[in-house]
Amino acid sequence: MNLRMKLLVVPCAALSFAGGVALATSPESKAAPQAQALPKHVVPASKDGNLVLGLCDGETSLEVQGVKDGQKLTRAQAITATAQLMDDWRKKNPNANWDDVPGPVLAQATPPAAKKSPPPAPQPNPGSKPSGNDVRQGGVGAETGARAVPQQQKTNLQTGHTYGAFSERDEQVWAASVQETVKEGHRVFHDAEALGGTIGVSCDMCHPDAANTHPETYPKYQVQLGRTALLRDMINWCIENPVRGKPLADGDPKMRAMEAYIYAQRKGVKLEYGKH
């Protein structure tokens, strides 16, 4: 190796080392921080071995007479017990900023009304030939509905869209997709089994129709958690404590659906920071 090559090799080696150090210490190379475990609502033990329920506040609890710890409540039993828990909480907090809501019913609540389904896609016309830029016979192509575009541009059909012009059918497809997610959230919210609960308690028993969930106030400092919380943090708190299930991952379809349902139920509610 001549002198010229040596002069090239040394800087390259130094750069390679520096690059390796930079990669090893860059924020991207560090392991993602683990989610902080939520605190537990430790309910008092029953001297008779009965099941003890905890409320979302992390403080109020109730011993269910005649039901042993480890047994699962029927929906009727769970509704009665959670109603008693809520009454106890209201007595302790007579001046709480709390919405009055009807209690949950024994039967499964009616899911949100389904929106009108989008019209079916155009079907091939037997015997016809592909024309122009149509990508397939009878399918939607570049020339599909092209004659109507100039007329549509003169109207105000696209009012409210930010990113471009979309058809009424596009809007129907989007609405149906959102509605399907909300409907799934409604199902999980009202179903102890779907929530992964182990004692028969579901979210609707304390929050009929998502009442007093106040998603419009998040993020906020949540006393039970001892930190600033997102709505999903509080959902998981309730799943782990009153419902006694396992917390859902951020990307879990059930978590996404329940968030969608709660937000959908509370649309139009004014922002009130500090409300439970």
mmCIF file of C-alpha atoms in Angstrom:
data_model
loop_
_atom_site.group_PDB
_atom_site.id
_atom_site.type_symbol
_atom_site.label_atom_id
_atom_site.label_comp_id
_atom_site.label_asym_id
_atom_site.label_seq_id
_atom_site.Cartn_x
_atom_site.Cartn_y
_atom_site.Cartn_z
ATOM 1 C CA MET A 1 0.000 0.000 0.000
ATOM 2 C CA ASN A 2 1.489 3.256 -1.081
ATOM 3 C CA LEU A 3 1.341 6.513 0.823
ATOM 4 C CA ARG A 4 -1.618 7.857 -1.176
ATOM 5 C CA MET A 5 -3.743 4.818 -0.397
ATOM 6 C CA LYS A 6 -2.827 4.988 3.290
ATOM 7 C CA LEU A 7 -3.935 8.607 3.400
ATOM 8 C CA LEU A 8 -7.335 7.544 1.991
ATOM 9 C CA VAL A 9 -7.837 4.497 4.187
ATOM 10 C CA VAL A 10 -7.274 6.248 7.522
ATOM 11 C CA PRO A 11 -9.951 8.959 7.073
ATOM 12 C CA CYS A 12 -12.428 6.391 5.762
ATOM 13 C CA ALA A 13 -11.905 4.192 8.788
ATOM 14 C CA ALA A 14 -12.380 7.169 11.076
ATOM 15 C CA LEU A 15 -15.602 8.143 9.318
ATOM 16 C CA SER A 16 -16.876 4.575 9.509
ATOM 17 C CA PHE A 17 -16.193 4.444 13.250
ATOM 18 C CA ALA A 18 -17.828 7.808 13.826
ATOM 19 C CA GLY A 19 -20.854 6.713 11.820
ATOM 20 C CA GLY A 20 -21.166 3.561 13.865
ATOM 21 C CA VAL A 21 -21.039 5.501 17.089
ATOM 22 C CA ALA A 22 -23.621 7.945 15.813
ATOM 23 C CA LEU A 23 -25.976 5.122 14.835
ATOM 24 C CA ALA A 24 -25.527 3.398 18.156
ATOM 25 C CA THR A 25 -26.347 6.550 20.067
ATOM 26 C CA SER A 26 -29.007 8.033 17.781
ATOM 27 C CA PRO A 27 -32.560 8.272 19.158
ATOM 28 C CA GLU A 28 -33.783 5.877 16.462
ATOM 29 C CA SER A 29 -31.449 3.088 17.566
ATOM 30 C CA LYS A 30 -32.630 3.127 21.167
ATOM 31 C CA ALA A 31 -35.222 0.673 22.280
ATOM 32 C CA ALA A 32 -38.713 2.099 22.381
ATOM 33 C CA PRO A 33 -39.703 3.004 25.943
ATOM 34 C CA GLN A 34 -42.137 0.614 27.526
ATOM 35 C CA ALA A 35 -45.569 1.905 28.376
ATOM 36 C CA GLN A 36 -45.826 2.768 32.033
ATOM 37 C CA ALA A 37 -48.024 0.300 33.865
ATOM 38 C CA LEU A 38 -51.222 1.794 35.208
ATOM 39 C CA PRO A 39 -51.750 1.789 38.967
ATOM 40 C CA LYS A 40 -54.197 -0.706 40.385
ATOM 41 C CA HIS A 41 -57.384 -0.076 42.308
ATOM 42 C CA VAL A 42 -56.831 -2.352 45.288
ATOM 43 C CA VAL A 43 -60.254 -3.207 46.658
ATOM 44 C CA PRO A 44 -60.710 -4.381 50.271
ATOM 45 C CA ALA A 45 -60.918 -8.113 50.832
ATOM 46 C CA SER A 46 -64.220 -9.646 51.865
ATOM 47 C CA LYS A 47 -64.076 -11.606 55.111
ATOM 48 C CA ASP A 48 -66.690 -13.945 53.637
ATOM 49 C CA GLY A 49 -64.834 -14.399 50.362
ATOM 50 C CA ASN A 50 -67.436 -12.456 48.381
ATOM 51 C CA LEU A 51 -66.716 -10.673 45.131
ATOM 52 C CA VAL A 52 -65.710 -7.020 45.668
ATOM 53 C CA LEU A 53 -66.261 -4.589 42.782
ATOM 54 C CA GLY A 54 -64.338 -1.376 42.256
ATOM 55 C CA LEU A 55 -65.592 1.794 40.583
ATOM 56 C CA CYS A 56 -63.833 3.818 37.896
ATOM 57 C CA ASP A 57 -62.816 6.433 40.482
ATOM 58 C CA GLY A 58 -60.286 4.048 41.972
ATOM 59 C CA GLU A 59 -61.682 4.498 45.475
ATOM 60 C CA THR A 60 -65.283 3.309 45.736
ATOM 61 C CA SER A 61 -65.914 -0.416 46.142
ATOM 62 C CA LEU A 62 -68.808 -2.725 46.881
ATOM 63 C CA GLU A 63 -69.044 -6.253 48.247
ATOM 64 C CA VAL A 64 -71.565 -8.340 46.316
ATOM 65 C CA GLN A 65 -73.382 -10.542 48.782
ATOM 66 C CA GLY A 66 -73.900 -14.125 47.715
ATOM 67 C CA VAL A 67 -71.348 -14.044 44.892
ATOM 68 C CA LYS A 68 -67.942 -15.440 45.686
ATOM 69 C CA ASP A 69 -64.692 -13.992 44.443
ATOM 70 C CA GLY A 70 -63.824 -15.699 41.178
ATOM 71 C CA GLN A 71 -67.448 -16.076 40.126
ATOM 72 C CA LYS A 72 -68.911 -14.112 37.258
ATOM 73 C CA LEU A 73 -71.997 -11.944 37.665
ATOM 74 C CA THR A 74 -74.988 -12.230 35.391
ATOM 75 C CA ARG A 75 -75.767 -9.051 33.456
ATOM 76 C CA ALA A 76 -78.706 -8.353 35.774
ATOM 77 C CA GLN A 77 -76.525 -8.814 38.868
ATOM 78 C CA ALA A 78 -73.768 -6.649 37.392
ATOM 79 C CA ILE A 79 -76.182 -3.829 36.529
ATOM 80 C CA THR A 80 -77.654 -3.878 40.028
ATOM 81 C CA ALA A 81 -74.210 -3.856 41.659
ATOM 82 C CA THR A 82 -72.768 -1.098 39.446
ATOM 83 C CA ALA A 83 -75.893 1.014 40.004
ATOM 84 C CA GLN A 84 -75.273 0.730 43.742
ATOM 85 C CA LEU A 85 -71.644 1.711 43.203
ATOM 86 C CA MET A 86 -72.704 4.776 41.236
ATOM 87 C CA ASP A 87 -75.208 5.746 43.956
ATOM 88 C CA ASP A 88 -72.477 5.470 46.572
ATOM 89 C CA TRP A 89 -70.218 7.692 44.477
ATOM 90 C CA ARG A 90 -72.933 10.305 43.985
ATOM 91 C CA LYS A 91 -73.546 10.444 47.734
ATOM 92 C CA LYS A 92 -69.844 11.008 48.342
ATOM 93 C CA ASN A 93 -69.712 13.652 45.615
ATOM 94 C CA PRO A 94 -73.053 15.516 45.711
ATOM 95 C CA ASN A 95 -71.637 18.565 43.937
ATOM 96 C CA ALA A 96 -69.773 16.718 41.197
ATOM 97 C CA ASN A 97 -70.081 18.073 37.677
ATOM 98 C CA TRP A 98 -71.861 14.964 36.462
ATOM 99 C CA ASP A 99 -74.361 14.429 33.670
ATOM 100 C CA ASP A 100 -77.645 12.831 34.689
ATOM 101 C CA VAL A 101 -78.257 9.807 32.520
ATOM 102 C CA PRO A 102 -80.707 6.915 32.507
ATOM 103 C CA GLY A 103 -79.414 3.633 33.803
ATOM 104 C CA PRO A 104 -78.448 0.788 31.481
ATOM 105 C CA VAL A 105 -81.101 -1.722 30.496
ATOM 106 C CA LEU A 106 -80.756 -5.437 30.867
ATOM 107 C CA ALA A 107 -81.009 -6.123 27.171
ATOM 108 C CA GLN A 108 -78.225 -5.177 24.839
ATOM 109 C CA ALA A 109 -78.548 -1.521 23.884
ATOM 110 C CA THR A 110 -79.598 -0.710 20.354
ATOM 111 C CA PRO A 111 -76.561 -0.142 18.146
ATOM 112 C CA PRO A 112 -76.212 3.181 16.328
ATOM 113 C CA ALA A 113 -78.474 3.492 13.299
ATOM 114 C CA ALA A 114 -76.779 2.269 10.180
ATOM 115 C CA LYS A 115 -76.197 4.757 7.424
ATOM 116 C CA LYS A 116 -77.452 4.169 3.927
ATOM 117 C CA SER A 117 -75.177 1.727 2.135
ATOM 118 C CA PRO A 118 -73.260 3.030 -0.861
ATOM 119 C CA PRO A 119 -74.637 2.062 -4.256
ATOM 120 C CA PRO A 120 -73.143 -1.089 -5.778
ATOM 121 C CA ALA A 121 -70.254 -0.780 -8.185
ATOM 122 C CA PRO A 122 -71.174 -0.781 -11.896
ATOM 123 C CA GLN A 123 -71.505 -4.288 -13.271
ATOM 124 C CA PRO A 124 -70.146 -5.397 -16.672
ATOM 125 C CA ASN A 125 -72.618 -5.297 -19.499
ATOM 126 C CA PRO A 126 -72.432 -8.687 -21.240
ATOM 127 C CA GLY A 127 -71.434 -8.292 -24.841
ATOM 128 C CA SER A 128 -70.220 -4.728 -24.609
ATOM 129 C CA LYS A 129 -66.692 -3.787 -25.555
ATOM 130 C CA PRO A 130 -64.253 -1.822 -23.428
ATOM 131 C CA SER A 131 -64.117 1.798 -24.486
ATOM 132 C CA GLY A 132 -61.528 4.528 -24.136
ATOM 133 C CA ASN A 133 -59.432 4.252 -20.983
ATOM 134 C CA ASP A 134 -61.736 1.993 -18.999
ATOM 135 C CA VAL A 135 -59.496 -0.322 -16.992
ATOM 136 C CA ARG A 136 -61.900 -3.226 -17.391
ATOM 137 C CA GLN A 137 -65.151 -3.891 -19.113
ATOM 138 C CA GLY A 138 -67.935 -2.206 -17.243
ATOM 139 C CA GLY A 139 -65.602 -0.995 -14.500
ATOM 140 C CA VAL A 140 -64.795 2.485 -13.278
ATOM 141 C CA GLY A 141 -62.255 4.094 -15.581
ATOM 142 C CA ALA A 142 -60.909 7.445 -16.610
ATOM 143 C CA GLU A 143 -63.900 8.124 -18.854
ATOM 144 C CA THR A 144 -66.517 6.935 -16.384
ATOM 145 C CA GLY A 145 -68.825 9.841 -15.685
ATOM 146 C CA ALA A 146 -66.473 12.203 -17.524
ATOM 147 C CA ARG A 147 -69.306 14.031 -19.261
ATOM 148 C CA ALA A 148 -70.797 14.980 -15.922
ATOM 149 C CA VAL A 149 -67.584 16.473 -14.549
ATOM 150 C CA PRO A 150 -67.962 19.960 -16.160
ATOM 151 C CA GLN A 151 -71.471 20.240 -14.754
ATOM 152 C CA GLN A 152 -70.337 19.105 -11.305
ATOM 153 C CA GLN A 153 -67.526 21.663 -11.309
ATOM 154 C CA LYS A 154 -70.114 24.407 -11.735
ATOM 155 C CA THR A 155 -72.027 23.249 -8.698
ATOM 156 C CA ASN A 156 -71.109 23.402 -5.022
ATOM 157 C CA LEU A 157 -71.120 19.662 -4.367
ATOM 158 C CA GLN A 158 -67.595 19.628 -2.865
ATOM 159 C CA THR A 159 -68.217 22.152 -0.107
ATOM 160 C CA GLY A 160 -66.267 21.256 3.005
ATOM 161 C CA HIS A 161 -63.652 19.027 1.427
ATOM 162 C CA THR A 162 -60.088 20.045 2.126
ATOM 163 C CA TYR A 163 -58.043 17.835 -0.131
ATOM 164 C CA GLY A 164 -59.954 17.822 -3.376
ATOM 165 C CA ALA A 165 -63.154 16.992 -5.166
ATOM 166 C CA PHE A 166 -64.902 13.764 -4.241
ATOM 167 C CA SER A 167 -68.132 12.223 -5.359
ATOM 168 C CA GLU A 168 -71.234 11.581 -3.321
ATOM 169 C CA ARG A 169 -70.433 7.892 -3.579
ATOM 170 C CA ASP A 170 -67.008 8.519 -2.023
ATOM 171 C CA GLU A 171 -68.713 10.195 0.903
ATOM 172 C CA GLN A 172 -71.113 7.291 1.318
ATOM 173 C CA VAL A 173 -68.259 4.786 1.342
ATOM 174 C CA TRP A 174 -66.401 6.813 3.979
ATOM 175 C CA ALA A 175 -69.504 7.208 6.116
ATOM 176 C CA ALA A 176 -70.212 3.471 5.955
ATOM 177 C CA SER A 177 -66.621 2.687 6.975
ATOM 178 C CA VAL A 178 -66.758 5.003 9.983
ATOM 179 C CA GLN A 179 -70.182 3.735 10.969
ATOM 180 C CA GLU A 180 -68.937 0.156 10.907
ATOM 181 C CA THR A 181 -66.117 1.066 13.297
ATOM 182 C CA VAL A 182 -68.510 2.896 15.621
ATOM 183 C CA LYS A 183 -70.890 -0.055 15.544
ATOM 184 C CA GLU A 184 -68.066 -2.407 16.558
ATOM 185 C CA GLY A 185 -67.127 -0.022 19.363
ATOM 186 C CA HIS A 186 -70.728 -0.058 20.552
ATOM 187 C CA ARG A 187 -70.661 -3.861 20.642
ATOM 188 C CA VAL A 188 -67.461 -4.046 22.679
ATOM 189 C CA PHE A 189 -68.541 -1.245 25.008
ATOM 190 C CA HIS A 190 -71.716 -3.156 25.934
ATOM 191 C CA ASP A 191 -70.285 -6.671 26.105
ATOM 192 C CA ALA A 192 -68.283 -7.873 29.126
ATOM 193 C CA GLU A 193 -67.052 -10.896 27.181
ATOM 194 C CA ALA A 194 -65.829 -8.799 24.247
ATOM 195 C CA LEU A 195 -64.009 -6.523 26.682
ATOM 196 C CA GLY A 196 -62.200 -9.527 28.100
ATOM 197 C CA GLY A 197 -63.826 -8.971 31.492
ATOM 198 C CA THR A 198 -63.853 -11.743 34.063
ATOM 199 C CA ILE A 199 -66.690 -10.688 36.370
ATOM 200 C CA GLY A 200 -69.537 -9.761 33.999
ATOM 201 C CA VAL A 201 -69.144 -5.957 34.201
ATOM 202 C CA SER A 202 -69.153 -3.889 30.981
ATOM 203 C CA CYS A 203 -68.478 -0.201 30.295
ATOM 204 C CA ASP A 204 -72.117 0.738 29.645
ATOM 205 C CA MET A 205 -73.148 -0.158 33.193
ATOM 206 C CA CYS A 206 -71.522 2.983 34.596
ATOM 207 C CA HIS A 207 -71.577 4.957 31.323
ATOM 208 C CA PRO A 208 -74.851 4.317 29.461
ATOM 209 C CA ASP A 209 -74.429 5.434 25.848
ATOM 210 C CA ALA A 210 -70.889 6.570 26.768
ATOM 211 C CA ALA A 211 -72.317 9.169 29.176
ATOM 212 C CA ASN A 212 -69.805 10.901 31.458
ATOM 213 C CA THR A 213 -66.828 9.622 29.509
ATOM 214 C CA HIS A 214 -66.034 13.197 28.417
ATOM 215 C CA PRO A 215 -63.571 12.424 25.617
ATOM 216 C CA GLU A 216 -63.654 16.124 24.767
ATOM 217 C CA THR A 217 -61.614 16.813 27.916
ATOM 218 C CA TYR A 218 -58.631 14.576 27.036
ATOM 219 C CA PRO A 219 -55.689 14.790 27.358
ATOM 220 C CA LYS A 220 -55.982 15.682 31.015
ATOM 221 C CA TYR A 221 -54.525 14.834 34.382
ATOM 222 C CA GLN A 222 -56.400 11.783 35.643
ATOM 223 C CA VAL A 223 -56.295 11.418 39.407
ATOM 224 C CA GLN A 224 -56.690 7.637 39.385
ATOM 225 C CA LEU A 225 -53.691 7.274 37.103
ATOM 226 C CA GLY A 226 -51.561 9.948 38.701
ATOM 227 C CA ARG A 227 -50.525 11.395 35.355
ATOM 228 C CA THR A 228 -51.702 13.072 32.200
ATOM 229 C CA ALA A 229 -53.847 10.555 30.370
ATOM 230 C CA LEU A 230 -55.258 9.987 26.907
ATOM 231 C CA LEU A 231 -58.748 8.608 26.490
ATOM 232 C CA ARG A 232 -57.312 5.163 25.763
ATOM 233 C CA ASP A 233 -55.411 5.222 29.056
ATOM 234 C CA MET A 234 -58.676 5.660 30.912
ATOM 235 C CA ILE A 235 -60.349 2.966 28.827
ATOM 236 C CA ASN A 236 -57.591 0.564 29.840
ATOM 237 C CA TRP A 237 -57.859 1.636 33.479
ATOM 238 C CA CYS A 238 -61.528 0.672 33.434
ATOM 239 C CA ILE A 239 -60.818 -2.593 31.650
ATOM 240 C CA GLU A 240 -58.179 -3.566 34.189
ATOM 241 C CA ASN A 241 -60.035 -2.494 37.335
ATOM 242 C CA PRO A 242 -63.863 -2.374 37.282
ATOM 243 C CA VAL A 243 -64.051 -4.853 34.385
ATOM 244 C CA ARG A 244 -61.042 -6.966 35.463
ATOM 245 C CA GLY A 245 -59.726 -7.702 32.031
ATOM 246 C CA LYS A 246 -56.391 -7.212 30.314
ATOM 247 C CA PRO A 247 -55.457 -3.808 28.851
ATOM 248 C CA LEU A 248 -55.650 -3.395 25.097
ATOM 249 C CA ALA A 249 -52.697 -2.346 22.954
ATOM 250 C CA ASP A 250 -52.896 1.059 21.312
ATOM 251 C CA GLY A 251 -53.411 -0.489 17.885
ATOM 252 C CA ASP A 252 -55.908 -3.127 19.010
ATOM 253 C CA PRO A 253 -59.019 -2.931 16.796
ATOM 254 C CA LYS A 254 -61.207 -3.061 19.912
ATOM 255 C CA MET A 255 -59.447 -0.040 21.397
ATOM 256 C CA ARG A 256 -59.753 1.906 18.140
ATOM 257 C CA ALA A 257 -63.414 0.950 17.812
ATOM 258 C CA MET A 258 -64.263 1.952 21.386
ATOM 259 C CA GLU A 259 -62.537 5.295 20.974
ATOM 260 C CA ALA A 260 -64.505 5.836 17.773
ATOM 261 C CA TYR A 261 -67.772 4.935 19.510
ATOM 262 C CA ILE A 262 -67.149 7.201 22.506
ATOM 263 C CA TYR A 263 -66.144 10.158 20.344
ATOM 264 C CA ALA A 264 -69.131 9.573 18.051
ATOM 265 C CA GLN A 265 -71.520 9.551 20.991
ATOM 266 C CA ARG A 266 -70.109 12.783 22.371
ATOM 267 C CA LYS A 267 -69.893 14.847 19.187
ATOM 268 C CA GLY A 268 -71.113 18.368 19.682
ATOM 269 C CA VAL A 269 -70.479 18.360 23.420
ATOM 270 C CA LYS A 270 -68.691 21.517 24.424
ATOM 271 C CA LEU A 271 -65.198 21.349 25.820
ATOM 272 C CA GLU A 272 -65.080 21.445 29.611
ATOM 273 C CA TYR A 273 -61.628 20.937 31.050
ATOM 274 C CA GLY A 274 -61.591 19.355 34.465
ATOM 275 C CA LYS A 275 -64.895 17.574 34.067
ATOM 276 C CA HIS A 276 -64.648 13.905 34.896
#
